[in-house]
Amino acid sequence: GGGGGGGLRVRVRLSCVRVSVCPCRRLCCSPVRCVAPLCPPHLVRPRCYLYRKMIPGLVSAPGRVIAPDFIGFGRSDKLPQLSDYDHELHVATIVRLLDHLDLDSDITLVCQDWGGLTGLTLLSRYASRFSSVVIMNTGLPPQGQVSLRTKLNFLTWLGFVKLMGKDLPVGKVVAASLHTPDRKAHALAEAAYGAPFPDRSYRAGVAKWPLLVPLHRDAQVAPATLEASRFLEREWKGKTLIMFSDKCPVTRGLQDYFAHLIPAAKRIDVTGGGHFLQEDLGESLADRIASFVNDK
């Protein structure tokens, strides 16, 4: 639903609990039973719906999966203005969620897309809570080298977001990213991912998040991504799984950057998945993550 009233609702799954985010704001979320505990903020189209194909493959392991809809996305409340959203709001949302659920150790963080910026910032600031991390189709810009084609793909996407603003066709964007010829799958994705945004008044969060990507070192979010990069290279001692798909147009090549930062990481190059590899290959990804988490 839309923002307003006295608080914000964040749907994670099923029933809700209320969690303080910042003065005068609250968010609602609920835990899903699953792995170790596993917390996946995927963060560009941040809906727990994106992980629906993966969660069943993880429920056989001990622990829980926490799959939030971030503020401005999914079934969570939508703040009306682009200026309402920033990097620190999203980081604080996850911190408060973990505090409320009393998750203070042995967390596996699964990051995709904005998971690199928000999720790995969280990891660098609260390292003692995490035992392992799974990094998928993401980056820590402006660090990391990619091809000219990949740069142009991202800049084209960014220009499209700026042009469309709150008229961004969310469902069509996700559907277009799928690597399947199945028209029914495309239609389902368009309807499902578009459903939380019935009109432009709901889309400020969607329109803002891509604009926060730091393209240079003076950008607002750049200090956080630099901090995360340095942390991974110099301080991170937990387990790491790097899984990038070969068909992602905007992160292809960045798996090499993460492998350089974390030489001890396990690396799996995934064939056949696009940017939202959870949609294309969710079941097999879940099997690999479960095996990684359970491998002591």
Coordinates of C-alpha atoms in Angstrom, one line a residue:
G1 CA 0.0 0.0 0.0
G2 CA 0.9 3.6 -0.2
G3 CA 2.9 5.5 2.5
G4 CA 1.1 7.7 5.0
G5 CA -0.6 7.5 8.4
G6 CA 1.7 6.8 11.3
G7 CA 4.1 4.2 9.9
L8 CA 5.5 2.0 7.1
R9 CA 4.6 -1.6 6.5
V10 CA 7.3 -3.9 5.2
R11 CA 6.2 -7.4 4.1
V12 CA 8.7 -10.1 4.4
R13 CA 6.3 -13.0 4.3
L14 CA 2.9 -14.0 5.8
S15 CA 2.2 -12.2 9.2
C16 CA 3.8 -8.9 10.1
V17 CA 5.7 -7.5 13.1
R18 CA 6.5 -3.8 13.6
V19 CA 10.1 -2.7 13.6
S20 CA 11.4 0.8 14.3
V21 CA 13.4 2.3 11.5
C22 CA 13.9 5.9 12.4
P23 CA 11.9 8.5 14.4
C24 CA 8.3 8.7 13.3
R25 CA 8.7 5.7 10.9
R26 CA 8.0 2.1 11.5
L27 CA 8.1 -0.9 9.2
C28 CA 6.4 -4.3 9.3
C29 CA 8.0 -7.6 8.4
S30 CA 7.6 -11.3 9.0
P31 CA 10.1 -14.1 8.9
V32 CA 10.1 -17.2 6.7
R33 CA 11.3 -20.5 8.0
C34 CA 14.5 -21.6 6.2
V35 CA 18.3 -21.7 6.1
A36 CA 21.0 -20.8 8.5
P37 CA 19.7 -17.9 8.9
L38 CA 19.8 -16.6 5.4
C39 CA 19.1 -13.0 4.6
P40 CA 18.7 -12.1 1.0
P41 CA 18.4 -8.4 0.2
H42 CA 18.5 -8.6 -3.6
L43 CA 17.9 -4.9 -4.0
V44 CA 17.0 -3.5 -7.4
R45 CA 13.6 -4.8 -7.8
P46 CA 13.6 -5.6 -4.1
R47 CA 10.7 -8.0 -3.7
C48 CA 10.8 -11.2 -1.8
Y49 CA 8.8 -12.5 -4.8
L50 CA 12.1 -12.6 -6.7
Y51 CA 13.3 -15.4 -4.4
R52 CA 10.1 -17.5 -4.6
K53 CA 11.8 -20.2 -6.7
M54 CA 14.8 -20.4 -4.3
I55 CA 13.1 -20.5 -0.9
P56 CA 11.6 -24.0 -1.4
G57 CA 15.1 -25.4 -2.1
L58 CA 16.4 -23.9 1.1
V59 CA 13.7 -24.8 3.6
S60 CA 15.2 -28.3 4.2
A61 CA 18.2 -26.7 5.9
P62 CA 18.1 -25.6 9.6
G63 CA 17.4 -22.0 10.4
R64 CA 15.4 -19.3 8.6
V65 CA 15.2 -17.3 5.3
I66 CA 14.5 -13.6 5.7
A67 CA 13.2 -12.2 2.4
P68 CA 12.1 -8.6 2.8
D69 CA 10.3 -6.2 0.5
F70 CA 12.3 -3.0 0.9
I71 CA 10.6 0.3 1.6
G72 CA 9.2 1.5 -1.8
F73 CA 9.0 -2.0 -3.3
G74 CA 6.8 -5.1 -3.3
R75 CA 4.1 -4.9 -0.6
S76 CA 6.0 -2.5 1.6
D77 CA 4.9 1.1 1.9
K78 CA 5.8 3.5 -0.9
L79 CA 7.1 6.9 0.2
P80 CA 5.8 9.5 -2.3
Q81 CA 8.9 11.5 -3.2
L82 CA 12.3 10.5 -4.8
S83 CA 13.9 12.6 -2.0
D84 CA 12.5 10.2 0.6
Y85 CA 14.9 7.5 -0.5
D86 CA 18.6 7.2 0.1
H87 CA 21.2 4.6 0.6
E88 CA 21.2 4.9 4.4
L89 CA 17.5 4.3 4.7
H90 CA 17.8 0.9 3.0
V91 CA 20.8 -0.1 5.1
A92 CA 19.0 1.0 8.3
T93 CA 15.9 -1.0 7.3
I94 CA 17.9 -4.3 7.3
V95 CA 19.7 -3.4 10.5
R96 CA 16.5 -2.8 12.3
L97 CA 15.0 -5.9 10.9
L98 CA 17.9 -8.1 12.1
D99 CA 17.7 -6.4 15.5
H100 CA 14.0 -7.1 15.8
L101 CA 14.4 -10.7 14.8
D102 CA 17.4 -11.1 17.1
L103 CA 19.7 -12.2 14.3
D104 CA 23.2 -11.3 15.6
S105 CA 25.4 -14.1 14.4
D106 CA 25.9 -16.9 11.8
I107 CA 23.9 -15.1 9.0
T108 CA 24.5 -15.9 5.4
L109 CA 23.9 -12.7 3.3
V110 CA 22.8 -13.3 -0.3
C111 CA 23.4 -10.3 -2.5
Q112 CA 22.2 -9.6 -6.0
D113 CA 22.2 -6.2 -7.9
W114 CA 21.8 -3.5 -5.2
G115 CA 22.9 -6.2 -2.7
G116 CA 26.4 -5.1 -3.7
L117 CA 25.9 -1.6 -2.6
T118 CA 23.4 -1.9 0.3
G119 CA 24.0 -5.5 1.4
L120 CA 27.8 -5.4 1.3
T121 CA 27.8 -2.0 3.1
L122 CA 25.8 -3.8 5.8
L123 CA 28.3 -6.6 5.9
S124 CA 31.3 -4.2 6.2
R125 CA 29.6 -2.4 9.1
Y126 CA 28.2 -5.4 11.0
A127 CA 30.7 -8.1 10.2
S128 CA 30.3 -10.0 13.4
R129 CA 26.8 -10.9 12.6
F130 CA 27.7 -12.7 9.3
S131 CA 29.5 -16.0 8.8
S132 CA 29.2 -16.2 5.0
V133 CA 28.1 -14.2 1.9
V134 CA 26.8 -15.1 -1.5
I135 CA 27.5 -12.5 -4.2
M136 CA 25.5 -12.6 -7.4
N137 CA 25.3 -10.2 -10.4
T138 CA 26.3 -7.1 -8.5
G139 CA 29.1 -4.6 -8.0
L140 CA 30.7 -2.0 -5.8
P141 CA 30.9 1.0 -8.2
P142 CA 32.9 3.0 -9.1
Q143 CA 35.4 0.2 -8.2
G144 CA 35.8 -2.7 -10.6
Q145 CA 36.6 -2.8 -14.3
V146 CA 34.0 -3.8 -16.9
S147 CA 34.0 -3.8 -20.7
L148 CA 33.0 -0.8 -22.7
R149 CA 29.9 -2.6 -23.8
T150 CA 28.9 -3.3 -20.2
K151 CA 29.4 0.3 -19.3
L152 CA 27.3 1.5 -22.3
N153 CA 24.6 -1.0 -21.3
F154 CA 24.4 0.5 -17.8
L155 CA 24.5 4.1 -19.0
T156 CA 21.7 3.3 -21.5
W157 CA 19.6 1.8 -18.6
L158 CA 20.4 4.8 -16.4
G159 CA 19.3 7.2 -19.1
F160 CA 16.1 5.3 -19.6
V161 CA 15.3 5.5 -15.9
K162 CA 16.0 9.3 -15.8
L163 CA 13.7 9.7 -18.9
M164 CA 10.9 7.7 -17.5
G165 CA 11.0 8.7 -13.8
K166 CA 8.0 7.6 -11.9
D167 CA 6.5 6.3 -15.2
L168 CA 9.0 3.5 -15.3
P169 CA 7.2 0.3 -16.5
V170 CA 8.5 -2.0 -13.8
G171 CA 6.8 -5.2 -14.9
K172 CA 7.9 -4.8 -18.5
V173 CA 11.5 -4.1 -17.5
V174 CA 11.8 -7.3 -15.5
A175 CA 10.0 -9.4 -18.1
A176 CA 12.3 -8.1 -20.8
S177 CA 15.3 -9.3 -18.7
L178 CA 14.2 -12.9 -18.7
H179 CA 16.2 -15.4 -20.7
T180 CA 13.3 -17.7 -21.8
P181 CA 11.2 -17.8 -24.9
D182 CA 8.2 -18.7 -22.8
R183 CA 5.6 -16.0 -23.4
K184 CA 3.6 -17.1 -20.5
A185 CA 6.6 -16.6 -18.2
H186 CA 7.1 -13.1 -19.6
A187 CA 3.4 -12.2 -19.1
L188 CA 3.5 -13.6 -15.5
A189 CA 6.6 -11.6 -14.6
E190 CA 5.2 -8.4 -16.1
A191 CA 2.0 -8.8 -14.1
A192 CA 3.6 -9.8 -10.9
Y193 CA 6.4 -7.2 -10.8
G194 CA 4.1 -4.5 -11.9
A195 CA 1.3 -5.2 -9.4
P196 CA 2.8 -3.3 -6.5
F197 CA 2.9 -0.1 -8.6
P198 CA -0.6 0.5 -9.9
D199 CA 0.2 4.2 -10.8
R200 CA 3.2 6.6 -10.8
S201 CA 2.5 7.7 -7.2
Y202 CA 3.9 4.3 -6.0
R203 CA 7.1 4.4 -8.1
A204 CA 9.4 7.0 -6.4
G205 CA 11.5 4.2 -4.8
V206 CA 11.9 2.4 -8.2
A207 CA 12.8 5.6 -9.9
K208 CA 15.3 6.7 -7.3
W209 CA 17.4 3.6 -6.6
P210 CA 19.2 3.4 -10.0
L211 CA 20.1 7.1 -9.7
L212 CA 22.1 6.3 -6.4
V213 CA 24.6 4.2 -8.3
P214 CA 28.0 6.0 -7.7
L215 CA 29.6 6.5 -11.1
H216 CA 32.5 8.4 -9.7
R217 CA 34.3 8.8 -6.4
D218 CA 32.6 12.0 -5.5
A219 CA 29.1 10.5 -5.6
Q220 CA 27.1 10.3 -2.5
V221 CA 27.2 6.5 -2.1
A222 CA 30.8 6.1 -3.2
P223 CA 32.3 6.2 0.3
A224 CA 30.1 3.3 1.4
T225 CA 31.1 1.2 -1.6
L226 CA 34.8 2.0 -1.1
E227 CA 34.5 1.0 2.5
A228 CA 32.9 -2.3 1.5
S229 CA 35.6 -3.0 -1.0
R230 CA 38.4 -2.4 1.4
F231 CA 36.6 -4.5 4.0
L232 CA 36.3 -7.5 1.7
E233 CA 39.9 -7.2 0.6
R234 CA 41.5 -6.6 4.0
E235 CA 39.2 -7.8 6.8
W236 CA 36.5 -10.3 5.7
K237 CA 37.3 -13.8 7.0
G238 CA 34.0 -15.5 6.4
K239 CA 33.0 -17.9 3.6
T240 CA 32.2 -16.4 0.2
L241 CA 30.4 -17.8 -2.9
I242 CA 30.6 -15.8 -6.1
M243 CA 27.9 -16.7 -8.6
F244 CA 27.5 -14.5 -11.7
S245 CA 25.5 -15.4 -14.8
D246 CA 26.9 -15.2 -18.3
K247 CA 24.0 -13.2 -19.8
C248 CA 23.8 -10.2 -17.5
P249 CA 24.3 -7.1 -19.6
V250 CA 25.3 -4.7 -16.7
T251 CA 27.5 -6.8 -14.3
R252 CA 29.3 -9.1 -16.6
G253 CA 33.0 -9.2 -15.7
L254 CA 32.6 -8.0 -12.1
Q255 CA 32.9 -11.5 -10.8
D256 CA 36.6 -11.1 -11.5
Y257 CA 36.7 -8.0 -9.3
F258 CA 35.2 -9.8 -6.4
A259 CA 37.5 -12.8 -6.9
H260 CA 40.4 -10.4 -6.8
L261 CA 39.2 -8.9 -3.5
I262 CA 38.5 -12.3 -1.9
P263 CA 41.0 -14.9 -3.3
A264 CA 39.7 -17.6 -1.1
A265 CA 36.1 -17.3 -2.4
K266 CA 34.4 -20.2 -4.1
R267 CA 33.4 -19.2 -7.7
I268 CA 30.7 -20.6 -9.9
D269 CA 30.1 -19.1 -13.3
V270 CA 26.5 -19.7 -14.1
T271 CA 25.4 -20.5 -17.7
G272 CA 22.1 -19.3 -19.1
G273 CA 20.9 -16.7 -16.6
G274 CA 20.2 -13.0 -17.2
H275 CA 20.5 -10.2 -14.8
F276 CA 17.7 -11.5 -12.5
L277 CA 19.2 -15.0 -12.4
Q278 CA 16.8 -15.9 -9.6
E279 CA 14.0 -15.9 -12.1
D280 CA 15.9 -17.8 -14.8
L281 CA 17.7 -20.4 -12.6
G282 CA 16.2 -20.1 -9.1
E283 CA 16.0 -23.8 -8.2
S284 CA 19.6 -24.6 -9.2
L285 CA 20.9 -21.5 -7.4
A286 CA 19.1 -22.6 -4.2
D287 CA 20.7 -26.0 -4.4
R288 CA 24.2 -24.5 -4.8
I289 CA 23.6 -22.0 -1.9
A290 CA 22.3 -24.7 0.4
S291 CA 25.3 -26.9 -0.4
F292 CA 27.6 -23.9 0.2
V293 CA 26.0 -23.0 3.5
N294 CA 26.0 -26.6 4.8
D295 CA 29.6 -27.3 3.7
K296 CA 31.6 -26.8 6.9

